[in-house]
Structures are given as C-alpha cells and as structure tokens.
mmCIF file of C-alpha atoms in Angstrom:
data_model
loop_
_atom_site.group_PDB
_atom_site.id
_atom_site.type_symbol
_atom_site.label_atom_id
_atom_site.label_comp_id
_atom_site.label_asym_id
_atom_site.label_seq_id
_atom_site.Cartn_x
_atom_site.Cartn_y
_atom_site.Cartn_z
ATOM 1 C CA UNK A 1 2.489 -29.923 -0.367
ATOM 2 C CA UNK A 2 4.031 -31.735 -3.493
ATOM 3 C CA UNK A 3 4.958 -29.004 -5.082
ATOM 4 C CA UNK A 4 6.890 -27.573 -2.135
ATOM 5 C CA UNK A 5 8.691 -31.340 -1.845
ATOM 6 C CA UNK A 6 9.539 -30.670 -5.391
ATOM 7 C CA UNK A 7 11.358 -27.801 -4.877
ATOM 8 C CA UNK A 8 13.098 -29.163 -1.388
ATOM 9 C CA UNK A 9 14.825 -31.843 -3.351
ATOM 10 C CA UNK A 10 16.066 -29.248 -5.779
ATOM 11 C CA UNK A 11 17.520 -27.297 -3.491
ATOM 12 C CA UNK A 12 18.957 -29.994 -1.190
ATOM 13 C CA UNK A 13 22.459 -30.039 -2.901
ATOM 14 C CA UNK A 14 22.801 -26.606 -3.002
ATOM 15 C CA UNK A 15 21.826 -25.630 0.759
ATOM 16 C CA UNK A 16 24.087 -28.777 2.213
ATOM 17 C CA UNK A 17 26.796 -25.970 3.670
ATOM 18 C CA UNK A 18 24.046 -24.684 5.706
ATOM 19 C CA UNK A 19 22.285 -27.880 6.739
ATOM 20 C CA UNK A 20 21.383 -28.639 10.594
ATOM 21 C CA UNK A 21 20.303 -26.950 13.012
ATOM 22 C CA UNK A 22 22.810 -24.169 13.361
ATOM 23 C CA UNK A 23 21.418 -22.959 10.358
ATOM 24 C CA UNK A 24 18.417 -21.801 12.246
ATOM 25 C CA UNK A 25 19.585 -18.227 12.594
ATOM 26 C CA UNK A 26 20.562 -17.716 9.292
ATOM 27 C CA UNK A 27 18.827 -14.743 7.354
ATOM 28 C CA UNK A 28 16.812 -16.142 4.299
ATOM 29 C CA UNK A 29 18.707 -13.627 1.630
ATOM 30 C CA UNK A 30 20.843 -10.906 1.856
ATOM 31 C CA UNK A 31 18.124 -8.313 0.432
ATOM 32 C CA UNK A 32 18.016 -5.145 1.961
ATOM 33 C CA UNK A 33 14.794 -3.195 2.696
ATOM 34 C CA UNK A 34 16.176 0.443 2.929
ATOM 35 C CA UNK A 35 13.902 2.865 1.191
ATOM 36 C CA UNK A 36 15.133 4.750 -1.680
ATOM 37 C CA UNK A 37 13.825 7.371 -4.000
ATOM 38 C CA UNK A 38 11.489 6.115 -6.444
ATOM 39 C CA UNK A 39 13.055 5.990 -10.259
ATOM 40 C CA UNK A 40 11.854 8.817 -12.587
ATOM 41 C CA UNK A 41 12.150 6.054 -15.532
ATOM 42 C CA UNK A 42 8.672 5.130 -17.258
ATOM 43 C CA UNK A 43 7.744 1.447 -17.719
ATOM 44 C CA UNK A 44 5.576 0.065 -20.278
ATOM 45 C CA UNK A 45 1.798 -0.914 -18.357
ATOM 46 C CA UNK A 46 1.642 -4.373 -17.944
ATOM 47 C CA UNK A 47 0.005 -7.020 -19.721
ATOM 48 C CA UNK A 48 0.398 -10.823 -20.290
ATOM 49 C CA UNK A 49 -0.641 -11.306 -23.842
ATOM 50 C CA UNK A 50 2.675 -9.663 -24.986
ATOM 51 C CA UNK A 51 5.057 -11.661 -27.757
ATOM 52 C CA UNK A 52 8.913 -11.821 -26.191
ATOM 53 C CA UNK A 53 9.919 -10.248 -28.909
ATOM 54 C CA UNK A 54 6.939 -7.643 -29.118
ATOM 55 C CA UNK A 55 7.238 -5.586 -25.629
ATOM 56 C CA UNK A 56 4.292 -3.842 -24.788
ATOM 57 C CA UNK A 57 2.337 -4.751 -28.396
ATOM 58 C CA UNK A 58 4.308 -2.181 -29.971
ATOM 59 C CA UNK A 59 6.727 -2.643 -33.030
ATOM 60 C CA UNK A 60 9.422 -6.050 -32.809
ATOM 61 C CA UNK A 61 12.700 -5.378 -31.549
ATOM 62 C CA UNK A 62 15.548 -6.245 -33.288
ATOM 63 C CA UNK A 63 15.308 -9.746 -33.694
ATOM 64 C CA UNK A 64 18.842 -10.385 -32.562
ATOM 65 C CA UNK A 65 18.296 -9.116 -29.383
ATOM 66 C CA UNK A 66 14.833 -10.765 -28.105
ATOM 67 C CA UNK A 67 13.011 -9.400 -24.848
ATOM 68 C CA UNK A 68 12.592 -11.994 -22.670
ATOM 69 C CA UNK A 69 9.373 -12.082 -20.751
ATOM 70 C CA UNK A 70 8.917 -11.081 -16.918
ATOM 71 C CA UNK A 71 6.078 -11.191 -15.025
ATOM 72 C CA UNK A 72 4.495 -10.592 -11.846
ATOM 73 C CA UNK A 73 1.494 -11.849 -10.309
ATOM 74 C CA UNK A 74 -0.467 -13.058 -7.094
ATOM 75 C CA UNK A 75 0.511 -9.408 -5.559
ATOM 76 C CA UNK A 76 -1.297 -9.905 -2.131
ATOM 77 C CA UNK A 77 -0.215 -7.526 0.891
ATOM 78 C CA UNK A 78 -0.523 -9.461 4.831
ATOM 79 C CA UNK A 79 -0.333 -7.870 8.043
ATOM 80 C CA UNK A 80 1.494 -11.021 9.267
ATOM 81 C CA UNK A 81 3.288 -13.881 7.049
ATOM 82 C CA UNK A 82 4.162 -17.383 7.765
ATOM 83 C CA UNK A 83 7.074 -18.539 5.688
ATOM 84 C CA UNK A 84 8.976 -21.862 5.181
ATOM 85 C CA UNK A 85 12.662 -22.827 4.880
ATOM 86 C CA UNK A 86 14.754 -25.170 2.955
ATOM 87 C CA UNK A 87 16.525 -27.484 5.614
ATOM 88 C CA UNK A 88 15.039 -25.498 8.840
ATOM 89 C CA UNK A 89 12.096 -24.298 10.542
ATOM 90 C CA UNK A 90 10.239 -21.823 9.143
ATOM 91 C CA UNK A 91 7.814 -19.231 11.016
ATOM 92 C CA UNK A 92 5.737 -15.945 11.452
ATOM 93 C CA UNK A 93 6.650 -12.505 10.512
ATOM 94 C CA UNK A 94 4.513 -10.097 12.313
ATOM 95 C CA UNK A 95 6.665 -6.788 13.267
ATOM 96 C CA UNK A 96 5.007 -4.127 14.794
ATOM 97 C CA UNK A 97 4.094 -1.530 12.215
ATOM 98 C CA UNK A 98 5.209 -2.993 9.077
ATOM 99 C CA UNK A 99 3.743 -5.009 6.647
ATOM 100 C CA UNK A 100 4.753 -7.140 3.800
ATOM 101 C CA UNK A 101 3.958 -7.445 -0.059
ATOM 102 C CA UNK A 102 4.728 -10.841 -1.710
ATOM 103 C CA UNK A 103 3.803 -11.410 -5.446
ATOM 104 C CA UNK A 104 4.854 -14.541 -8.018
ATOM 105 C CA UNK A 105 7.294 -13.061 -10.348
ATOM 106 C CA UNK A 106 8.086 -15.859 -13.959
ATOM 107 C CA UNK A 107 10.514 -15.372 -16.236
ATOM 108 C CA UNK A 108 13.479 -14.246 -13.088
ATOM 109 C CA UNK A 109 16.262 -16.979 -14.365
ATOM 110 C CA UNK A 110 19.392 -14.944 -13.421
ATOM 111 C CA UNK A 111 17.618 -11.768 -12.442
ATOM 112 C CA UNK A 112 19.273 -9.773 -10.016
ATOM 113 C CA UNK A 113 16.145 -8.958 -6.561
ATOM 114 C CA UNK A 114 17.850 -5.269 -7.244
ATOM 115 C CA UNK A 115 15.616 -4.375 -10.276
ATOM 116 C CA UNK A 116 12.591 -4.801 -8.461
ATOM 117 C CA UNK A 117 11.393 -2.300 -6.333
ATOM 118 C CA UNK A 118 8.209 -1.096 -4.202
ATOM 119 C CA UNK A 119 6.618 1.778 -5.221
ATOM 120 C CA UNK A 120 3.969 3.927 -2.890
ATOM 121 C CA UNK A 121 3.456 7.616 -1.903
ATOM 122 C CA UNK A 122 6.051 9.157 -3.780
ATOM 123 C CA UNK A 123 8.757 6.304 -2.351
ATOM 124 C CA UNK A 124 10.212 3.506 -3.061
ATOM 125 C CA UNK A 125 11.370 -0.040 -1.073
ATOM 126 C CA UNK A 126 14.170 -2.802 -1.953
ATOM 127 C CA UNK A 127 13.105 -6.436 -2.103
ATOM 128 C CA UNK A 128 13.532 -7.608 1.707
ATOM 129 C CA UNK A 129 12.421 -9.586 4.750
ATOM 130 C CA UNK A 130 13.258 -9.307 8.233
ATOM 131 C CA UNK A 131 15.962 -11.676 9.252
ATOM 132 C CA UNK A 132 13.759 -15.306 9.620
ATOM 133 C CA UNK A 133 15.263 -18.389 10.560
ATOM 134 C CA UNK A 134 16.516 -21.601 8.795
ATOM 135 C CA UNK A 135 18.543 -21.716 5.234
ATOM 136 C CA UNK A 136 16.745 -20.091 2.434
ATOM 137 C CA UNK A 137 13.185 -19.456 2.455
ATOM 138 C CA UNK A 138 10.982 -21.979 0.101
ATOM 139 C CA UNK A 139 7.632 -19.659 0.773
ATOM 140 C CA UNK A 140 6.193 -17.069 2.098
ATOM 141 C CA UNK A 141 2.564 -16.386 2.541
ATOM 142 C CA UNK A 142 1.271 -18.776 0.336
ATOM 143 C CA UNK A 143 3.663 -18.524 -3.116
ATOM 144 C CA UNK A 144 5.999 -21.109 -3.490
ATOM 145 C CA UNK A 145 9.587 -20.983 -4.864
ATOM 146 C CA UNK A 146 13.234 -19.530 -3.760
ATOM 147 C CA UNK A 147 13.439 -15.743 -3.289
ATOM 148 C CA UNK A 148 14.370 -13.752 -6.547
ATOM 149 C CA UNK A 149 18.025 -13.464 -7.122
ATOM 150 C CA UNK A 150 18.703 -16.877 -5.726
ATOM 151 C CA UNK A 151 18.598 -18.384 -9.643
ATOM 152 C CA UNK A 152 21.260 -20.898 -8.774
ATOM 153 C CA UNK A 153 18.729 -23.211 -6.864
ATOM 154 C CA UNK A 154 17.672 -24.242 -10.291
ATOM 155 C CA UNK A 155 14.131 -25.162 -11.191
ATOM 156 C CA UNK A 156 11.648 -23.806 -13.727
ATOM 157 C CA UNK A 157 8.893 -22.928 -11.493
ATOM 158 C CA UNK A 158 8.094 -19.351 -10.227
ATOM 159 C CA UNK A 159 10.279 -17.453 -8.223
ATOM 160 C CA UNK A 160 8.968 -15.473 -4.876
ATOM 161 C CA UNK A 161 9.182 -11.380 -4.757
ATOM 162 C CA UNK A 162 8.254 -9.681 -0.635
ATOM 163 C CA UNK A 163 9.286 -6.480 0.392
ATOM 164 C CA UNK A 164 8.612 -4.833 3.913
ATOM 165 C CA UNK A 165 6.986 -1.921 3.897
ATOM 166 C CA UNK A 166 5.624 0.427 6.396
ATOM 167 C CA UNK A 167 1.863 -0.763 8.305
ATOM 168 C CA UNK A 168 -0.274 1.282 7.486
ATOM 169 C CA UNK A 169 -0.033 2.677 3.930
ATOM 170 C CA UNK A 170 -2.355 4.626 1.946
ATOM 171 C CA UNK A 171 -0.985 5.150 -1.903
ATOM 172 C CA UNK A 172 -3.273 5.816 -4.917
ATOM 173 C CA UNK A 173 -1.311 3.635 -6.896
ATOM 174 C CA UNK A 174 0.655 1.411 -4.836
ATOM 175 C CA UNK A 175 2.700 -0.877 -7.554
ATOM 176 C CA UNK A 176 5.666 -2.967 -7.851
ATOM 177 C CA UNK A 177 8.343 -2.275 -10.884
ATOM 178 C CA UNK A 178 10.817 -3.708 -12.160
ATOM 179 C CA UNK A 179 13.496 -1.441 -14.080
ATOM 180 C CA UNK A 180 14.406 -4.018 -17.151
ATOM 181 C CA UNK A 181 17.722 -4.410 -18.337
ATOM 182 C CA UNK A 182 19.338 -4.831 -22.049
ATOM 183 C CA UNK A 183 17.525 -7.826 -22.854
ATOM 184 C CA UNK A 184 14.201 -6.868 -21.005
ATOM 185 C CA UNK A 185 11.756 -4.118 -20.863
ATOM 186 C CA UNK A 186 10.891 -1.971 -17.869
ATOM 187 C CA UNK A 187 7.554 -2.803 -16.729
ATOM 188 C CA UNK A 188 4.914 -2.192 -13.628
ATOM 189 C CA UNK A 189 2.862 -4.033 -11.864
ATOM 190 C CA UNK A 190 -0.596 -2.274 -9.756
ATOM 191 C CA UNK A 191 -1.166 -3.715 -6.524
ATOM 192 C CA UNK A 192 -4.813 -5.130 -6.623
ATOM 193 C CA UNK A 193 -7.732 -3.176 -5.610
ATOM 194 C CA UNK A 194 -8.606 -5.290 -2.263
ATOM 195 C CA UNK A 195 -5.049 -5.381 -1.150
ATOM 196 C CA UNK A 196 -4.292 -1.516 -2.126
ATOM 197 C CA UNK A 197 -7.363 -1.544 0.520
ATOM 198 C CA UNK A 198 -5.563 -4.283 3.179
ATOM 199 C CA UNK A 199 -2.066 -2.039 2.393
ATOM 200 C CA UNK A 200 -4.099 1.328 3.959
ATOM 201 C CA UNK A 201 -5.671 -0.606 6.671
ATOM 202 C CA UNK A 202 -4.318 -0.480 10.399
ATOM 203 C CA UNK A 203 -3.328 -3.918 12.074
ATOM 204 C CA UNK A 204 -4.802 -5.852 14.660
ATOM 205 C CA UNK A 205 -2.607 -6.078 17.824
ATOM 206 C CA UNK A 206 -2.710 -8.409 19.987
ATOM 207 C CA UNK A 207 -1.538 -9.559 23.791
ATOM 208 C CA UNK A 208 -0.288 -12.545 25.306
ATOM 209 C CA UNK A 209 -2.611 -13.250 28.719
ATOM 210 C CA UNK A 210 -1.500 -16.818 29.537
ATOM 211 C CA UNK A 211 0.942 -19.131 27.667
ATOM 212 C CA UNK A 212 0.598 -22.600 29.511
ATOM 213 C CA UNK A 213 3.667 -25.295 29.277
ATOM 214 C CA UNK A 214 4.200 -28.285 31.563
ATOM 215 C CA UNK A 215 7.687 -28.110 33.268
ATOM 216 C CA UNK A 216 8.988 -31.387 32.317
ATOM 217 C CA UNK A 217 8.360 -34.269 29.629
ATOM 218 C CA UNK A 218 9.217 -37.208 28.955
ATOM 219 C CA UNK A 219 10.854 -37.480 25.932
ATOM 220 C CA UNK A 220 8.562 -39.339 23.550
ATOM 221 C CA UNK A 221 5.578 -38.311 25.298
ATOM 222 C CA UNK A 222 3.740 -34.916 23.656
ATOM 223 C CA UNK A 223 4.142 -31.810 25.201
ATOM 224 C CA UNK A 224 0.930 -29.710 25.368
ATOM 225 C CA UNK A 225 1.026 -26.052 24.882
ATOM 226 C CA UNK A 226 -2.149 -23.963 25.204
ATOM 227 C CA UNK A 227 -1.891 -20.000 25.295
ATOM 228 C CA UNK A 228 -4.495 -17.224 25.558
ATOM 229 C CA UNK A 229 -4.296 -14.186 23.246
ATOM 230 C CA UNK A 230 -6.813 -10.675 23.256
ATOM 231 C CA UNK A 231 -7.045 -8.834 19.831
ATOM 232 C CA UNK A 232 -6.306 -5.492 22.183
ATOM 233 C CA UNK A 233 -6.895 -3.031 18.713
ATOM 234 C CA UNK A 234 -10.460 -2.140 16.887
ATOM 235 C CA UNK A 235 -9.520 -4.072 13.949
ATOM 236 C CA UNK A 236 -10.762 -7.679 13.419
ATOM 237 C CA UNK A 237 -7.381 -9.689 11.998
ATOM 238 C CA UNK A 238 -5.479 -13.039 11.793
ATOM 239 C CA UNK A 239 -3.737 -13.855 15.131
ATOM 240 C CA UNK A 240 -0.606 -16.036 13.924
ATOM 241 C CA UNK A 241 2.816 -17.331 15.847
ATOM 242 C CA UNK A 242 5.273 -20.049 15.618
ATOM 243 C CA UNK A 243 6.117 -22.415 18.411
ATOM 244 C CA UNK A 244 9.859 -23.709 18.479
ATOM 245 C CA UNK A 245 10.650 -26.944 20.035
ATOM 246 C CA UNK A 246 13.947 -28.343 19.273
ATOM 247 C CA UNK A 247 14.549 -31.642 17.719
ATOM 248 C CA UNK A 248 18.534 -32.168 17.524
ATOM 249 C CA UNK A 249 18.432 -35.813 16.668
ATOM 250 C CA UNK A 250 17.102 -35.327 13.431
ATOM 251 C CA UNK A 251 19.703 -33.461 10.655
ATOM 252 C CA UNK A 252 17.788 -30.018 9.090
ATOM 253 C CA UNK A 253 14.398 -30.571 10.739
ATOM 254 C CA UNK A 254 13.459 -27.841 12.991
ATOM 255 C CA UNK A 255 10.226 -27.344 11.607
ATOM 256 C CA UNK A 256 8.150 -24.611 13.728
ATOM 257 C CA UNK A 257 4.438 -25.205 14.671
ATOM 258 C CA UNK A 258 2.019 -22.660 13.411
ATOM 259 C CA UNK A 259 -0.435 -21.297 15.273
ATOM 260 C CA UNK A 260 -3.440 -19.340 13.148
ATOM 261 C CA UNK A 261 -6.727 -17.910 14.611
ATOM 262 C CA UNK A 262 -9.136 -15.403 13.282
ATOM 263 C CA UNK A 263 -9.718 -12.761 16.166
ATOM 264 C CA UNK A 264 -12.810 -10.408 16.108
ATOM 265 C CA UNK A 265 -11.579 -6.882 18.025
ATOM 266 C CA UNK A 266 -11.528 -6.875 21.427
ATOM 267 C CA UNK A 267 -11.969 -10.994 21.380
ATOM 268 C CA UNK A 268 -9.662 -13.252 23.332
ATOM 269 C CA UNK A 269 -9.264 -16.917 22.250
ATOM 270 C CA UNK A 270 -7.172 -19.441 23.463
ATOM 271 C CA UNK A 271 -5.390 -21.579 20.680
ATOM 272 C CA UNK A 272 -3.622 -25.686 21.394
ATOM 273 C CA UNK A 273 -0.706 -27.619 19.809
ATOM 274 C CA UNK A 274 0.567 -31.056 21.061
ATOM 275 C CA UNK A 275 4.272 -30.957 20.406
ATOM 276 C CA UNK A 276 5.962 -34.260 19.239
ATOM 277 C CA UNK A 277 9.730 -34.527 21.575
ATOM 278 C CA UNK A 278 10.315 -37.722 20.257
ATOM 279 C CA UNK A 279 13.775 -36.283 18.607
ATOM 280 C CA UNK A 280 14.616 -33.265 21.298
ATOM 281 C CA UNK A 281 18.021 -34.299 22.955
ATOM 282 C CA UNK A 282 20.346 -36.852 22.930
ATOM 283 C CA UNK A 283 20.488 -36.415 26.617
ATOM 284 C CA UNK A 284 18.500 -35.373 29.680
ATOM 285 C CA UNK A 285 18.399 -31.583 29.682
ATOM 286 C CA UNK A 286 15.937 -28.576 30.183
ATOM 287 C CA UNK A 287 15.516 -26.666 26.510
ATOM 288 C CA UNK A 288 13.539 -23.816 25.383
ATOM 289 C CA UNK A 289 10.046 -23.731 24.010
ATOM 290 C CA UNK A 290 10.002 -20.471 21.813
ATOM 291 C CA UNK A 291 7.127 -18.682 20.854
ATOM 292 C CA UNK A 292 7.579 -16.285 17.938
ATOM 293 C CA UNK A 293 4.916 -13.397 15.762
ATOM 294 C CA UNK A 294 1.965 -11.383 17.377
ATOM 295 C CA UNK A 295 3.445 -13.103 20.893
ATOM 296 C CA UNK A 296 6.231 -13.347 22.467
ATOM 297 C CA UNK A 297 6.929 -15.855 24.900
ATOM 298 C CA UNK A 298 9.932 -18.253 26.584
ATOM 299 C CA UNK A 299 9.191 -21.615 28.470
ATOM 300 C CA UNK A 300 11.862 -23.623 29.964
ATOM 301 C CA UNK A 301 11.169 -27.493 30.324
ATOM 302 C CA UNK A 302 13.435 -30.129 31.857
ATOM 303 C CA UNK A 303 13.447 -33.216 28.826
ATOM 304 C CA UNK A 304 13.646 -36.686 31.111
ATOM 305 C CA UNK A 305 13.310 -40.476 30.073
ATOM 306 C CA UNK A 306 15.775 -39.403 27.220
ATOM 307 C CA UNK A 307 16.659 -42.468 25.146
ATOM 308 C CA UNK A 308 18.367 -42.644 21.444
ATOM 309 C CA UNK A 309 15.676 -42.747 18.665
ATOM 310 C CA UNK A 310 16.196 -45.706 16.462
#
C-alpha cells in the first residue's frame, strides 16, 4: 500500500535502534490496558463541523488561547486483528475472550495515548494492545499510521487509537473519550451502531485439526504449508493467523504471512501459503515455522542447499 510505504520511510530514521530481527519481540508501545473507573467529567457531543476556536458551536474562546481540533473516526470493533510493524513482521491478535476497538483519531500531534480512554458498562479501558512483535506498529486492522502518543515519528497523516477490551460486551452506549487538556476540549466519541452490535456478540472459536509442513527444504525452493481449522463455536466468524518463517539474511524483514478465511459454524476449511526461504540462514540449520492467532502451532524444518543470496 503507498500510503503505508509513505509512512515506513518516515519512520525509518527514527526506529534504526530497533532495526533487525531481534526487534521481533519488542512490544509495539508501552500502553497499558488496565481498566480504571470511568471519569465523572462531561464532554461536549461530538461533531466535525466545529471552528478550532468555536468548541462545540458554542461562544469563541479567548482568542489567545485557540482549541485545537481532535477527532476520532473509523471506530470499528474486531474479534481478531492483523497488524503491521515498522522494520518487522507484523501479525494476528486473536486472544481468547477479548476483543479490540481501533478508531482514526486527527489532530493527536503531541497528544499523550493517556487522555483517551474506553468507555462501556459503567467502566473504563486505557489505550493498549497485547504485546505483538516487531518495532512499532504502522497498522492495525485496517487504519494506517503510528499508535497515538508516538508524535515523534513525524508525519501529518492520522494517527491509530486500539484498546483491548473484554469479548463479549454489551453497553448501551459503548464510546471512546478523550478528556481534553488546556488547549483542547473534552469530547466523546459513540461507537457505531453495527459495531456496538459486533462489541456484544460472542466469538467464533476455532481448532487446529492438521497443520502440514515438509521436514526439510532447500533453501531457495518454497516451502508449502497447508493446515486444517473447524469453527468449533455457533458463531459464523473470520478465521485469521500469521505464519513466521525466518529470513535472517535480509536486515528488518520478518514479514509474517497472513492467513484469512471466512468460517460458517461448525465448518472446517483447510487454508495454503507457499513460503519464500530464499533469505532463511546463512547456514544449514533446522528453524522454526511459527504459527500465531486463532491457532497455535510449531514446525521444525531442517534448511539444506544453503548458499549466500547475492
């Protein structure tokens, strides 16, 4: 995606200290996702149309001390979240009993993740992912940008807002909110209609029946991968998992390989990926083949015919 490019050469000189592939294991941000009591403040409903120095349509604020404008949009809530990282990999998020609210938020130069929070059932959540792997995350399910907070990547574009929450959730008025500060007004955001419906909605589940993965390869040669997965729950959902192969002759490129299927409940499919080990090892060894989200699964294979990529 050019956009996405875009934003990897931005952040290239700023992510070089974690470059390579140790930086696999890195968490994407320090956010936290411990659930606190929800703020007794009020916040002004939202709306788009406002003037920065008008919050809310009402009366101008002092004109020497202008509102900047925030806002958040795209709220969608997934079951189950691919992501991408700066310099690394990438992957699936897909814990067992939580879910995860991502929204577009404009207007975050030098905001602080901290005055955002999740709002639902008389609580509240703290902007935060599970620990994923590579540098910083560059996207996650579907909006593009660095996480909010992380300002210092430069760039003008949007910045990226997920929290984890508990799977499922029913709420009346599920909404994010964002507590303001002195040069910005307090303000809430509703979670759509169709995803205040996905929040309250149980998960599919799903099990791992076969994961096939040839013993050896030759490196250059693909590596096929073929594994069989049952939606074992009464809910119709998205089956999705990362495979990891590793590729240490290339400097930050451990991009994962996404698996995605729609499952019908009670269905079992069988989903394919030919893996490129053209770049594994710089000698003959036996690595692991990872697979990581709904499924969980370890393959060892012995990499032979290893030669130095020109």
């Amino acid at each position: 995606m050019p956009s996405r490019r875009r934003l990897l050469a931005a952040v290239a000189g700023s992510l070089a200290a974690v470059a390579g592939c140790t930086t696999r294991t890195q968490p994407s941000t320090g956010e936290s996702t411990t659930a606190s009591p929800p703020s007794t403040s009020t916040a002004t409903p939202p709306s788009v149309s406002h003037s920065p120095t008008e919050p809310g349509g009402g009366s101008p604020t002092d004109s020497s001390t202008p509102v900047e404008h925030v806002a958040v949009d795209d709220i969608v809530v997934r079951k189950a979240a691919h992501y991408e990282s700066a310099m690394g990999s990438g992957g699936v998020l897909a814990g067992r009993d939580e879910q995860y609210v991502v929204a577009s938020v404009r207007g975050a130069n030098e905001l602080d993740s901290a005055t955002f929070t999740f709002e639902a059932d008389g609580r509240s959540w703290s902007p935060g992912l599970p620990r994923t792997r590579g540098a910083t995350n560059v996207a996650v399910a579907g909006h593009e940008g660095p996480p909010v907070g992380r300002w210092d990547l430069g760039g003008d574009g949007p910045s990226v807002l997920a929290f984890t929450v508990p799977s499922p959730l029913s709420a009346e008025n599920p909404r994010i909110r964002f507590d303001g500060g002195p040069s910005r007004e307090a303000r809430e955001w509703p979670v759509p209609a169709e995803e205040r419906n996905r929040l309250a909605a149980p998960a599919a589940r799903f099990e791992l029946d076969s994961l096939s993965v040839p013993s050896s390869v030759s490196q250059g040669d693909p590596l096929s991968v073929s594994l069989s997965v049952t939606n074992v729950s009464e809910t119709a959902g998205r089956f999705l998992a990362a495979l990891y192969w590793p590729t240490d002759t290339i400097a930050d490129d451990d991009e994962s390989h996404i698996l995605e299927r729609v499952v019908d409940a009670g269905e079992t499919v069988s989903v394919s990926r030919d893996v490129d080990t053209g770049y594994t090892t710089y000698e003959p060894r036996t690595v692991t083949l990872e697979v990581r989200g709904h499924v969980r699964a370890d393959r060892e294979v012995a990499v032979k015919n290893v030669s130095t990529p020109s």
